[in-house]
PDB file of C-alpha atoms in Angstrom:
ATOM      1  CA  MET A 169      55.196-280.801-162.360  1.00  0.00           C
ATOM      2  CA  LYS A 170      57.735-282.893-164.250  1.00  0.00           C
ATOM      3  CA  GLU A 171      58.141-283.963-167.859  1.00  0.00           C
ATOM      4  CA  ILE A 172      57.510-287.635-168.665  1.00  0.00           C
ATOM      5  CA  SER A 173      57.260-289.699-171.825  1.00  0.00           C
ATOM      6  CA  VAL A 174      53.918-289.740-173.594  1.00  0.00           C
ATOM      7  CA  THR A 175      54.265-293.537-173.749  1.00  0.00           C
ATOM      8  CA  ASP A 176      54.118-293.771-169.936  1.00  0.00           C
ATOM      9  CA  ILE A 177      50.453-292.801-169.618  1.00  0.00           C
ATOM     10  CA  GLY A 178      47.898-295.512-168.901  1.00  0.00           C
ATOM     11  CA  ASP A 179      47.730-298.695-170.947  1.00  0.00           C
ATOM     12  CA  ILE A 180      47.692-297.011-174.352  1.00  0.00           C
ATOM     13  CA  ARG A 181      50.261-298.501-176.700  1.00  0.00           C
ATOM     14  CA  ILE A 182      51.505-296.758-179.806  1.00  0.00           C
ATOM     15  CA  GLY A 183      52.811-298.226-183.053  1.00  0.00           C
ATOM     16  CA  GLN A 184      54.093-296.406-186.135  1.00  0.00           C
ATOM     17  CA  THR A 185      54.764-297.454-189.704  1.00  0.00           C
ATOM     18  CA  GLU A 186      55.772-295.372-192.666  1.00  0.00           C
ATOM     19  CA  ASP A 187      56.679-295.629-196.330  1.00  0.00           C
ATOM     20  CA  LYS A 188      59.707-293.349-196.430  1.00  0.00           C
ATOM     21  CA  LYS A 189      59.985-293.423-200.211  1.00  0.00           C
ATOM     22  CA  ALA A 190      56.341-292.495-200.686  1.00  0.00           C
ATOM     23  CA  GLY A 191      56.288-289.928-197.872  1.00  0.00           C
ATOM     24  CA  THR A 192      53.339-291.240-195.872  1.00  0.00           C
ATOM     25  CA  GLY A 193      52.575-293.376-192.824  1.00  0.00           C
ATOM     26  CA  CYS A 194      50.301-293.983-189.881  1.00  0.00           C
ATOM     27  CA  THR A 195      50.358-293.862-186.083  1.00  0.00           C
ATOM     28  CA  VAL A 196      48.057-296.197-184.139  1.00  0.00           C
ATOM     29  CA  LEU A 197      47.076-295.818-180.474  1.00  0.00           C
ATOM     30  CA  ILE A 198      45.554-298.959-178.958  1.00  0.00           C
ATOM     31  CA  SER A 199      43.948-299.840-175.638  1.00  0.00           C
ATOM     32  CA  GLU A 200      43.092-303.512-175.338  1.00  0.00           C
ATOM     33  CA  ALA A 201      40.489-302.883-172.652  1.00  0.00           C
ATOM     34  CA  GLY A 202      39.096-299.855-174.449  1.00  0.00           C
ATOM     35  CA  MET A 203      39.584-296.165-173.776  1.00  0.00           C
ATOM     36  CA  ALA A 204      37.058-293.403-173.219  1.00  0.00           C
ATOM     37  CA  ALA A 205      37.440-290.929-176.062  1.00  0.00           C
ATOM     38  CA  GLY A 206      36.236-287.520-177.164  1.00  0.00           C
ATOM     39  CA  LEU A 207      36.832-285.601-180.387  1.00  0.00           C
ATOM     40  CA  ASP A 208      36.665-281.944-181.373  1.00  0.00           C
ATOM     41  CA  ILE A 209      36.990-280.962-185.062  1.00  0.00           C
ATOM     42  CA  ARG A 210      37.597-277.295-185.870  1.00  0.00           C
ATOM     43  CA  GLY A 211      39.043-277.339-189.393  1.00  0.00           C
ATOM     44  CA  GLY A 212      36.823-277.024-192.435  1.00  0.00           C
ATOM     45  CA  GLY A 213      38.159-280.038-194.339  1.00  0.00           C
ATOM     46  CA  PRO A 214      38.514-283.110-192.097  1.00  0.00           C
ATOM     47  CA  SER A 215      39.113-286.588-193.416  1.00  0.00           C
ATOM     48  CA  SER A 216      37.878-289.100-190.853  1.00  0.00           C
ATOM     49  CA  ARG A 217      36.268-292.439-190.158  1.00  0.00           C
ATOM     50  CA  GLU A 218      33.915-293.463-187.313  1.00  0.00           C
ATOM     51  CA  SER A 219      33.924-289.951-185.845  1.00  0.00           C
ATOM     52  CA  ASN A 220      30.352-290.466-184.652  1.00  0.00           C
ATOM     53  CA  LEU A 221      31.548-293.113-182.206  1.00  0.00           C
ATOM     54  CA  LEU A 222      32.913-290.213-180.153  1.00  0.00           C
ATOM     55  CA  ASP A 223      29.703-288.190-180.202  1.00  0.00           C
ATOM     56  CA  PRO A 224      28.285-288.030-176.639  1.00  0.00           C
ATOM     57  CA  LEU A 225      24.866-289.009-178.035  1.00  0.00           C
ATOM     58  CA  THR A 226      26.050-292.354-179.435  1.00  0.00           C
ATOM     59  CA  ALA A 227      26.061-295.556-177.395  1.00  0.00           C
ATOM     60  CA  ALA A 228      29.725-296.569-177.454  1.00  0.00           C
ATOM     61  CA  GLN A 229      31.511-295.572-174.266  1.00  0.00           C
ATOM     62  CA  VAL A 230      34.986-296.659-175.352  1.00  0.00           C
ATOM     63  CA  VAL A 231      37.013-297.201-178.506  1.00  0.00           C
ATOM     64  CA  HIS A 232      39.838-299.682-178.911  1.00  0.00           C
ATOM     65  CA  ALA A 233      42.067-297.742-181.280  1.00  0.00           C
ATOM     66  CA  VAL A 234      42.637-294.330-182.789  1.00  0.00           C
ATOM     67  CA  VAL A 235      44.512-294.099-186.091  1.00  0.00           C
ATOM     68  CA  ILE A 236      46.239-290.955-187.329  1.00  0.00           C
ATOM     69  CA  GLY A 237      47.275-291.427-190.917  1.00  0.00           C
ATOM     70  CA  GLY A 238      48.444-289.834-194.123  1.00  0.00           C
ATOM     71  CA  GLY A 239      46.946-290.177-197.562  1.00  0.00           C
ATOM     72  CA  SER A 240      43.918-287.952-196.960  1.00  0.00           C
ATOM     73  CA  SER A 241      40.654-289.874-197.473  1.00  0.00           C
ATOM     74  CA  PHE A 242      42.515-292.474-199.531  1.00  0.00           C
ATOM     75  CA  GLY A 243      44.331-293.548-196.365  1.00  0.00           C
ATOM     76  CA  LEU A 244      41.251-294.298-194.292  1.00  0.00           C
ATOM     77  CA  GLY A 245      41.535-297.969-195.251  1.00  0.00           C
ATOM     78  CA  ALA A 246      44.316-298.330-192.681  1.00  0.00           C
ATOM     79  CA  SER A 247      41.628-298.765-190.025  1.00  0.00           C
ATOM     80  CA  SER A 248      40.494-301.981-191.701  1.00  0.00           C
ATOM     81  CA  GLY A 249      43.908-303.503-191.080  1.00  0.00           C
ATOM     82  CA  VAL A 250      43.847-302.343-187.456  1.00  0.00           C
ATOM     83  CA  MET A 251      40.434-303.955-187.042  1.00  0.00           C
ATOM     84  CA  ASP A 252      41.693-307.200-188.558  1.00  0.00           C
ATOM     85  CA  TYR A 253      44.614-307.384-186.146  1.00  0.00           C
ATOM     86  CA  LEU A 254      42.483-306.552-183.099  1.00  0.00           C
ATOM     87  CA  GLU A 255      39.816-309.077-184.088  1.00  0.00           C
ATOM     88  CA  GLU A 256      42.474-311.797-184.456  1.00  0.00           C
ATOM     89  CA  HIS A 257      43.550-311.065-180.889  1.00  0.00           C
ATOM     90  CA  GLY A 258      40.058-311.024-179.384  1.00  0.00           C
ATOM     91  CA  ILE A 259      39.959-307.278-178.833  1.00  0.00           C
ATOM     92  CA  GLY A 260      36.677-305.497-179.417  1.00  0.00           C
ATOM     93  CA  PHE A 261      33.071-304.956-178.365  1.00  0.00           C
ATOM     94  CA  ASP A 262      31.301-308.237-177.688  1.00  0.00           C
ATOM     95  CA  VAL A 263      28.208-308.521-179.897  1.00  0.00           C
ATOM     96  CA  GLY A 264      27.602-312.189-179.162  1.00  0.00           C
ATOM     97  CA  VAL A 265      28.722-313.660-182.463  1.00  0.00           C
ATOM     98  CA  ALA A 266      31.959-311.668-182.681  1.00  0.00           C
ATOM     99  CA  ARG A 267      34.055-308.994-181.062  1.00  0.00           C
ATOM    100  CA  VAL A 268      33.933-305.777-183.069  1.00  0.00           C
ATOM    101  CA  PRO A 269      36.949-303.492-182.585  1.00  0.00           C
ATOM    102  CA  LEU A 270      35.878-299.853-182.428  1.00  0.00           C
ATOM    103  CA  VAL A 271      38.438-297.849-184.397  1.00  0.00           C
ATOM    104  CA  ALA A 272      38.353-294.134-185.203  1.00  0.00           C
ATOM    105  CA  GLN A 273      40.691-292.506-187.720  1.00  0.00           C
ATOM    106  CA  SER A 274      41.682-289.040-188.965  1.00  0.00           C
ATOM    107  CA  ASP A 275      44.100-288.346-191.818  1.00  0.00           C
ATOM    108  CA  ILE A 276      46.363-285.546-192.950  1.00  0.00           C
ATOM    109  CA  PHE A 277      46.831-284.550-196.583  1.00  0.00           C
ATOM    110  CA  ASP A 278      50.353-285.528-197.691  1.00  0.00           C
ATOM    111  CA  LEU A 279      49.726-286.455-201.324  1.00  0.00           C
ATOM    112  CA  THR A 280      51.948-283.596-202.567  1.00  0.00           C
ATOM    113  CA  VAL A 281      55.006-284.768-200.603  1.00  0.00           C
ATOM    114  CA  GLY A 282      56.192-288.095-202.026  1.00  0.00           C
ATOM    115  CA  ASP A 283      54.282-290.527-204.218  1.00  0.00           C
ATOM    116  CA  LYS A 284      50.689-289.326-204.579  1.00  0.00           C
ATOM    117  CA  THR A 285      49.547-292.841-205.480  1.00  0.00           C
ATOM    118  CA  ALA A 286      50.945-294.474-202.316  1.00  0.00           C
ATOM    119  CA  ARG A 287      48.760-294.200-199.225  1.00  0.00           C
ATOM    120  CA  PRO A 288      48.386-296.003-195.910  1.00  0.00           C
ATOM    121  CA  ASP A 289      46.348-299.149-196.518  1.00  0.00           C
ATOM    122  CA  ALA A 290      45.042-302.110-194.549  1.00  0.00           C
ATOM    123  CA  ALA A 291      48.454-303.797-194.598  1.00  0.00           C
ATOM    124  CA  MET A 292      50.133-300.732-193.116  1.00  0.00           C
ATOM    125  CA  GLY A 293      47.407-300.380-190.480  1.00  0.00           C
ATOM    126  CA  TYR A 294      47.721-304.061-189.565  1.00  0.00           C
ATOM    127  CA  GLU A 295      51.482-303.744-189.133  1.00  0.00           C
ATOM    128  CA  ALA A 296      51.175-300.575-187.040  1.00  0.00           C
ATOM    129  CA  ALA A 297      48.661-302.332-184.772  1.00  0.00           C
ATOM    130  CA  ARG A 298      50.977-305.334-184.431  1.00  0.00           C
ATOM    131  CA  ILE A 299      53.877-303.081-183.523  1.00  0.00           C
ATOM    132  CA  ALA A 300      51.751-301.186-180.985  1.00  0.00           C
ATOM    133  CA  LEU A 301      50.956-304.351-179.039  1.00  0.00           C
ATOM    134  CA  GLU A 302      54.151-306.355-179.591  1.00  0.00           C
ATOM    135  CA  GLU A 303      56.952-303.791-179.832  1.00  0.00           C
ATOM    136  CA  PRO A 304      55.723-300.191-179.328  1.00  0.00           C
ATOM    137  CA  ASN A 305      57.994-297.856-181.275  1.00  0.00           C
ATOM    138  CA  TYR A 306      56.691-294.303-180.934  1.00  0.00           C
ATOM    139  CA  ARG A 307      59.223-291.556-181.647  1.00  0.00           C
ATOM    140  CA  ASP A 308      59.060-287.907-182.693  1.00  0.00           C
ATOM    141  CA  GLY A 309      60.050-286.713-186.153  1.00  0.00           C
ATOM    142  CA  ASN A 310      59.451-288.016-189.683  1.00  0.00           C
ATOM    143  CA  TYR A 311      57.734-291.163-188.456  1.00  0.00           C
ATOM    144  CA  GLY A 312      54.261-292.618-188.631  1.00  0.00           C
ATOM    145  CA  ALA A 313      51.664-290.057-189.627  1.00  0.00           C
ATOM    146  CA  GLY A 314      54.356-287.370-189.453  1.00  0.00           C
ATOM    147  CA  CYS A 315      56.334-288.879-192.332  1.00  0.00           C
ATOM    148  CA  GLY A 316      54.801-286.526-194.900  1.00  0.00           C
ATOM    149  CA  ALA A 317      53.874-283.564-192.685  1.00  0.00           C
ATOM    150  CA  THR A 318      54.665-280.010-193.811  1.00  0.00           C
ATOM    151  CA  VAL A 319      53.661-276.448-192.825  1.00  0.00           C
ATOM    152  CA  GLY A 320      53.531-272.954-194.315  1.00  0.00           C
ATOM    153  CA  LYS A 321      51.790-273.911-197.547  1.00  0.00           C
ATOM    154  CA  PHE A 322      49.776-270.843-198.507  1.00  0.00           C
ATOM    155  CA  GLY A 323      52.365-270.014-201.164  1.00  0.00           C
ATOM    156  CA  GLY A 324      52.469-273.589-202.441  1.00  0.00           C
ATOM    157  CA  MET A 325      54.813-276.476-201.779  1.00  0.00           C
ATOM    158  CA  ASP A 326      57.915-274.725-203.146  1.00  0.00           C
ATOM    159  CA  THR A 327      58.204-272.520-200.049  1.00  0.00           C
ATOM    160  CA  CYS A 328      56.870-274.743-197.268  1.00  0.00           C
ATOM    161  CA  MET A 329      58.839-276.510-194.508  1.00  0.00           C
ATOM    162  CA  LYS A 330      59.114-280.108-193.329  1.00  0.00           C
ATOM    163  CA  THR A 331      57.656-280.921-189.933  1.00  0.00           C
ATOM    164  CA  GLY A 332      56.591-284.237-188.444  1.00  0.00           C
ATOM    165  CA  ILE A 333      54.980-285.783-185.410  1.00  0.00           C
ATOM    166  CA  GLY A 334      55.814-284.512-181.919  1.00  0.00           C
ATOM    167  CA  SER A 335      54.947-285.314-178.330  1.00  0.00           C
ATOM    168  CA  TYR A 336      55.099-283.824-174.849  1.00  0.00           C
ATOM    169  CA  ALA A 337      53.772-285.058-171.501  1.00  0.00           C
ATOM    170  CA  VAL A 338      53.823-284.018-167.843  1.00  0.00           C
ATOM    171  CA  GLN A 339      52.994-285.476-164.449  1.00  0.00           C
ATOM    172  CA  LEU A 340      51.422-283.529-161.583  1.00  0.00           C
ATOM    173  CA  GLY A 341      51.072-285.735-158.532  1.00  0.00           C
ATOM    174  CA  GLU A 342      49.233-288.825-159.752  1.00  0.00           C
ATOM    175  CA  LEU A 343      47.867-287.017-162.815  1.00  0.00           C
ATOM    176  CA  LYS A 344      49.544-287.660-166.155  1.00  0.00           C
ATOM    177  CA  ILE A 345      48.679-285.876-169.375  1.00  0.00           C
ATOM    178  CA  GLY A 346      50.387-285.685-172.735  1.00  0.00           C
ATOM    179  CA  ALA A 347      49.828-285.037-176.405  1.00  0.00           C
ATOM    180  CA  ILE A 348      50.920-286.392-179.766  1.00  0.00           C
ATOM    181  CA  VAL A 349      50.628-283.883-182.617  1.00  0.00           C
ATOM    182  CA  THR A 350      50.930-284.526-186.340  1.00  0.00           C
ATOM    183  CA  LEU A 351      51.776-281.020-187.524  1.00  0.00           C
ATOM    184  CA  ASN A 352      50.578-280.411-191.083  1.00  0.00           C
ATOM    185  CA  ALA A 353      49.241-276.850-191.141  1.00  0.00           C
ATOM    186  CA  LEU A 354      48.488-274.258-193.779  1.00  0.00           C
ATOM    187  CA  GLY A 355      49.754-271.574-191.402  1.00  0.00           C
ATOM    188  CA  ASP A 356      52.943-270.517-189.642  1.00  0.00           C
ATOM    189  CA  ILE A 357      54.181-272.063-186.383  1.00  0.00           C
ATOM    190  CA  TYR A 358      55.142-270.149-183.241  1.00  0.00           C
ATOM    191  CA  ASP A 359      56.786-270.969-179.918  1.00  0.00           C
ATOM    192  CA  TRP A 360      53.859-270.288-177.584  1.00  0.00           C
ATOM    193  CA  LYS A 361      56.118-269.133-174.740  1.00  0.00           C
ATOM    194  CA  THR A 362      58.211-266.593-176.664  1.00  0.00           C
ATOM    195  CA  GLY A 363      56.023-265.713-179.642  1.00  0.00           C
ATOM    196  CA  GLN A 364      58.949-266.483-181.962  1.00  0.00           C
ATOM    197  CA  LYS A 365      58.144-267.972-185.343  1.00  0.00           C
ATOM    198  CA  ILE A 366      59.855-271.361-185.641  1.00  0.00           C
ATOM    199  CA  ALA A 367      58.466-272.722-188.928  1.00  0.00           C
ATOM    200  CA  GLY A 368      56.194-271.737-191.778  1.00  0.00           C
ATOM    201  CA  LEU A 369      56.043-269.983-195.109  1.00  0.00           C
ATOM    202  CA  LEU A 370      59.523-269.290-196.480  1.00  0.00           C
ATOM    203  CA  THR A 371      60.789-266.580-198.782  1.00  0.00           C
ATOM    204  CA  GLU A 372      61.504-267.704-202.333  1.00  0.00           C
ATOM    205  CA  ASP A 373      65.251-267.982-201.586  1.00  0.00           C
ATOM    206  CA  LYS A 374      64.420-269.947-198.395  1.00  0.00           C
ATOM    207  CA  LYS A 375      66.611-267.628-196.312  1.00  0.00           C
ATOM    208  CA  GLY A 376      63.807-266.114-194.272  1.00  0.00           C
ATOM    209  CA  PHE A 377      60.147-266.268-193.320  1.00  0.00           C
ATOM    210  CA  ARG A 378      57.177-264.616-194.930  1.00  0.00           C
ATOM    211  CA  ASP A 379      54.044-263.952-192.915  1.00  0.00           C
ATOM    212  CA  THR A 380      51.124-266.069-194.111  1.00  0.00           C
ATOM    213  CA  VAL A 381      48.448-263.705-192.829  1.00  0.00           C
ATOM    214  CA  GLU A 382      50.225-260.745-194.408  1.00  0.00           C
ATOM    215  CA  LEU A 383      50.356-262.596-197.727  1.00  0.00           C
ATOM    216  CA  MET A 384      46.682-263.493-197.438  1.00  0.00           C
ATOM    217  CA  SER A 385      45.877-259.829-196.717  1.00  0.00           C
ATOM    218  CA  GLN A 386      47.302-258.682-200.041  1.00  0.00           C
ATOM    219  CA  ASN A 387      44.138-259.920-201.741  1.00  0.00           C
ATOM    220  CA  ILE A 388      40.859-259.781-199.828  1.00  0.00           C
ATOM    221  CA  ASP A 389      38.836-261.298-202.668  1.00  0.00           C
ATOM    222  CA  VAL A 390      37.361-264.764-202.165  1.00  0.00           C
ATOM    223  CA  ILE A 391      39.781-267.528-203.114  1.00  0.00           C
ATOM    224  CA  GLU A 392      37.632-270.321-204.518  1.00  0.00           C
ATOM    225  CA  ASN A 393      40.359-272.943-204.825  1.00  0.00           C
ATOM    226  CA  LYS A 394      42.554-272.336-201.791  1.00  0.00           C
ATOM    227  CA  PHE A 395      45.325-274.902-201.358  1.00  0.00           C
ATOM    228  CA  THR A 396      43.909-277.615-199.090  1.00  0.00           C
ATOM    229  CA  GLY A 397      46.860-279.910-198.434  1.00  0.00           C
ATOM    230  CA  ASN A 398      46.752-279.461-194.674  1.00  0.00           C
ATOM    231  CA  THR A 399      45.310-280.668-191.327  1.00  0.00           C
ATOM    232  CA  THR A 400      46.886-280.886-187.870  1.00  0.00           C
ATOM    233  CA  ILE A 401      45.719-283.895-185.864  1.00  0.00           C
ATOM    234  CA  SER A 402      46.420-284.553-182.189  1.00  0.00           C
ATOM    235  CA  ALA A 403      45.703-287.118-179.506  1.00  0.00           C
ATOM    236  CA  VAL A 404      45.646-285.899-175.904  1.00  0.00           C
ATOM    237  CA  ILE A 405      46.175-288.790-173.476  1.00  0.00           C
ATOM    238  CA  THR A 406      45.488-288.787-169.734  1.00  0.00           C
ATOM    239  CA  ASN A 407      45.237-291.267-166.865  1.00  0.00           C
ATOM    240  CA  ALA A 408      42.440-289.225-165.293  1.00  0.00           C
ATOM    241  CA  ALA A 409      38.969-290.770-165.321  1.00  0.00           C
ATOM    242  CA  PHE A 410      36.565-288.913-167.595  1.00  0.00           C
ATOM    243  CA  THR A 411      33.424-289.691-169.566  1.00  0.00           C
ATOM    244  CA  LYS A 412      33.136-289.292-173.312  1.00  0.00           C
ATOM    245  CA  THR A 413      31.251-286.025-172.831  1.00  0.00           C
ATOM    246  CA  GLN A 414      33.949-284.625-170.556  1.00  0.00           C
ATOM    247  CA  LEU A 415      36.681-285.689-172.974  1.00  0.00           C
ATOM    248  CA  CYS A 416      34.948-283.844-175.823  1.00  0.00           C
ATOM    249  CA  LYS A 417      35.183-280.689-173.695  1.00  0.00           C
ATOM    250  CA  ILE A 418      38.850-281.379-172.905  1.00  0.00           C
ATOM    251  CA  ALA A 419      39.531-281.838-176.616  1.00  0.00           C
ATOM    252  CA  SER A 420      37.793-278.511-177.222  1.00  0.00           C
ATOM    253  CA  MET A 421      39.999-276.753-174.646  1.00  0.00           C
ATOM    254  CA  ALA A 422      43.090-278.407-176.124  1.00  0.00           C
ATOM    255  CA  HIS A 423      42.453-276.510-179.359  1.00  0.00           C
ATOM    256  CA  ASN A 424      43.681-273.417-177.491  1.00  0.00           C
ATOM    257  CA  GLY A 425      47.120-274.974-177.969  1.00  0.00           C
ATOM    258  CA  TYR A 426      46.582-274.793-181.723  1.00  0.00           C
ATOM    259  CA  GLY A 427      45.305-271.233-181.471  1.00  0.00           C
ATOM    260  CA  ARG A 428      48.433-269.844-179.834  1.00  0.00           C
ATOM    261  CA  SER A 429      50.914-271.916-181.868  1.00  0.00           C
ATOM    262  CA  ILE A 430      49.510-271.931-185.436  1.00  0.00           C
ATOM    263  CA  ARG A 431      48.454-268.863-187.415  1.00  0.00           C
ATOM    264  CA  PRO A 432      46.153-268.929-189.277  1.00  0.00           C
ATOM    265  CA  VAL A 433      44.473-272.002-187.828  1.00  0.00           C
ATOM    266  CA  HIS A 434      41.135-273.824-188.207  1.00  0.00           C
ATOM    267  CA  THR A 435      40.756-272.557-191.775  1.00  0.00           C
ATOM    268  CA  THR A 436      38.518-274.025-194.447  1.00  0.00           C
ATOM    269  CA  ALA A 437      41.701-275.500-195.939  1.00  0.00           C
ATOM    270  CA  ASP A 438      42.597-277.381-192.743  1.00  0.00           C
ATOM    271  CA  GLY A 439      40.915-280.374-191.103  1.00  0.00           C
ATOM    272  CA  ASP A 440      42.223-279.637-187.596  1.00  0.00           C
ATOM    273  CA  SER A 441      41.089-282.302-185.124  1.00  0.00           C
ATOM    274  CA  ILE A 442      41.944-283.285-181.545  1.00  0.00           C
ATOM    275  CA  TYR A 443      41.134-286.583-179.827  1.00  0.00           C
ATOM    276  CA  ALA A 444      41.112-286.795-176.021  1.00  0.00           C
ATOM    277  CA  LEU A 445      41.711-290.285-174.607  1.00  0.00           C
ATOM    278  CA  SER A 446      41.443-291.626-171.062  1.00  0.00           C
ATOM    279  CA  THR A 447      42.299-295.030-169.662  1.00  0.00           C
ATOM    280  CA  GLY A 448      42.956-294.230-166.013  1.00  0.00           C
ATOM    281  CA  THR A 449      41.174-293.943-162.685  1.00  0.00           C
ATOM    282  CA  VAL A 450      42.835-290.828-161.251  1.00  0.00           C
ATOM    283  CA  SER A 451      40.403-288.180-160.031  1.00  0.00           C
ATOM    284  CA  ALA A 452      41.230-284.772-161.529  1.00  0.00           C
ATOM    285  CA  ASP A 453      39.450-281.525-162.270  1.00  0.00           C
ATOM    286  CA  GLN A 454      38.197-281.363-165.841  1.00  0.00           C
ATOM    287  CA  ASP A 455      39.092-277.695-166.296  1.00  0.00           C
ATOM    288  CA  LEU A 456      42.630-278.221-165.009  1.00  0.00           C
ATOM    289  CA  VAL A 457      43.144-281.120-167.388  1.00  0.00           C
ATOM    290  CA  GLY A 458      41.702-279.119-170.289  1.00  0.00           C
ATOM    291  CA  THR A 459      44.067-276.250-169.513  1.00  0.00           C
ATOM    292  CA  LEU A 460      47.072-278.564-169.300  1.00  0.00           C
ATOM    293  CA  ALA A 461      45.929-280.261-172.507  1.00  0.00           C
ATOM    294  CA  ALA A 462      46.375-276.980-174.372  1.00  0.00           C
ATOM    295  CA  ASP A 463      49.851-276.606-172.864  1.00  0.00           C
ATOM    296  CA  VAL A 464      51.073-280.067-173.840  1.00  0.00           C
ATOM    297  CA  VAL A 465      49.636-279.652-177.347  1.00  0.00           C
ATOM    298  CA  SER A 466      51.620-276.419-177.795  1.00  0.00           C
ATOM    299  CA  GLU A 467      54.800-278.089-176.526  1.00  0.00           C
ATOM    300  CA  ALA A 468      54.250-281.108-178.764  1.00  0.00           C
ATOM    301  CA  ILE A 469      53.957-278.740-181.729  1.00  0.00           C
ATOM    302  CA  ILE A 470      57.423-277.397-180.906  1.00  0.00           C
ATOM    303  CA  ARG A 471      58.783-280.963-180.736  1.00  0.00           C
ATOM    304  CA  ALA A 472      57.228-281.744-184.122  1.00  0.00           C
ATOM    305  CA  VAL A 473      59.221-278.839-185.582  1.00  0.00           C
ATOM    306  CA  GLU A 474      62.471-279.533-183.710  1.00  0.00           C
ATOM    307  CA  ASN A 475      62.595-283.257-184.480  1.00  0.00           C
ATOM    308  CA  ALA A 476      61.716-283.064-188.158  1.00  0.00           C
ATOM    309  CA  GLU A 477      64.358-283.934-190.748  1.00  0.00           C
ATOM    310  CA  THR A 478      64.825-282.303-194.124  1.00  0.00           C
ATOM    311  CA  GLU A 479      63.291-284.652-196.678  1.00  0.00           C
ATOM    312  CA  TYR A 480      61.532-284.732-200.071  1.00  0.00           C
ATOM    313  CA  GLY A 481      63.139-281.370-200.865  1.00  0.00           C
ATOM    314  CA  PHE A 482      61.438-279.622-197.932  1.00  0.00           C
ATOM    315  CA  PRO A 483      63.820-278.075-195.375  1.00  0.00           C
ATOM    316  CA  ALA A 484      63.425-278.686-191.652  1.00  0.00           C
ATOM    317  CA  ALA A 485      63.984-276.006-189.026  1.00  0.00           C
ATOM    318  CA  LYS A 486      67.213-277.614-187.770  1.00  0.00           C
ATOM    319  CA  ASP A 487      68.786-277.125-191.189  1.00  0.00           C
ATOM    320  CA  LEU A 488      67.750-273.478-191.656  1.00  0.00           C
ATOM    321  CA  ASN A 489      69.506-270.566-189.948  1.00  0.00           C
ATOM    322  CA  LEU A 490      66.408-268.417-189.434  1.00  0.00           C
TER     323      LEU A 490
END
């Protein structure tokens, strides 16, 4: 098994745009021919659009784009711009009188990072879609949906850390599988291979880590207004041929990557979601791919920490000696 670029899997093209000053952005994954897609949502506070397209009981067998954005629910308008661009280029489901692009979207909460009034909109979505098809520009770090990502927020924004978007992909024979993760969690982040904490809740002097679960345990009473500025969103991409139903199961297994890398995870204050996307024809065992999906998600989480840059007053791991 060898490491490859996540951009070398199938015909999925990725474009990113961000508003650096405002601290928000979006990442768009596009397949002109359509991609089979599944979705598994585990967090208690998701912000999404057209999620039902990925329900095995609905008719659509493919989608044409998946958008991961900032801005919480305010940013869901980015999909409208993606739809506009795809329609202009004849991409979508043929309904006789028009081609309707099928676009799903999930957003992180980044309103407390930069300018709370600036969110991804149709213009940003349109530009990200254009870039995806004309000049794909995916990169890890403070880009796209990762522009405003942070972690370790149980104690508030004063002691959290800057993260971003990260990716990791592998090839095993003809099989390719990778993940893109926008890391924006309430909890602490761990290297899944060593168990070492690599990001999360900081001490007040920002010279060490505090343990989020330990802090939570100091008061077992119900917290009615828990801080909800979170959500980790991923897209698992493979060139193996799977149905929508199978991809929903793969997305479910991929959440194991969250479980061993983020603690606590899947809380009521997170909207944790994973898409699983397939554009290929390679025959591969579903359980193997689901297992590898968890692995690449965990590795992509590490990359999201390692490639983040200190910004908006939030320190990144590379700038802290912890």
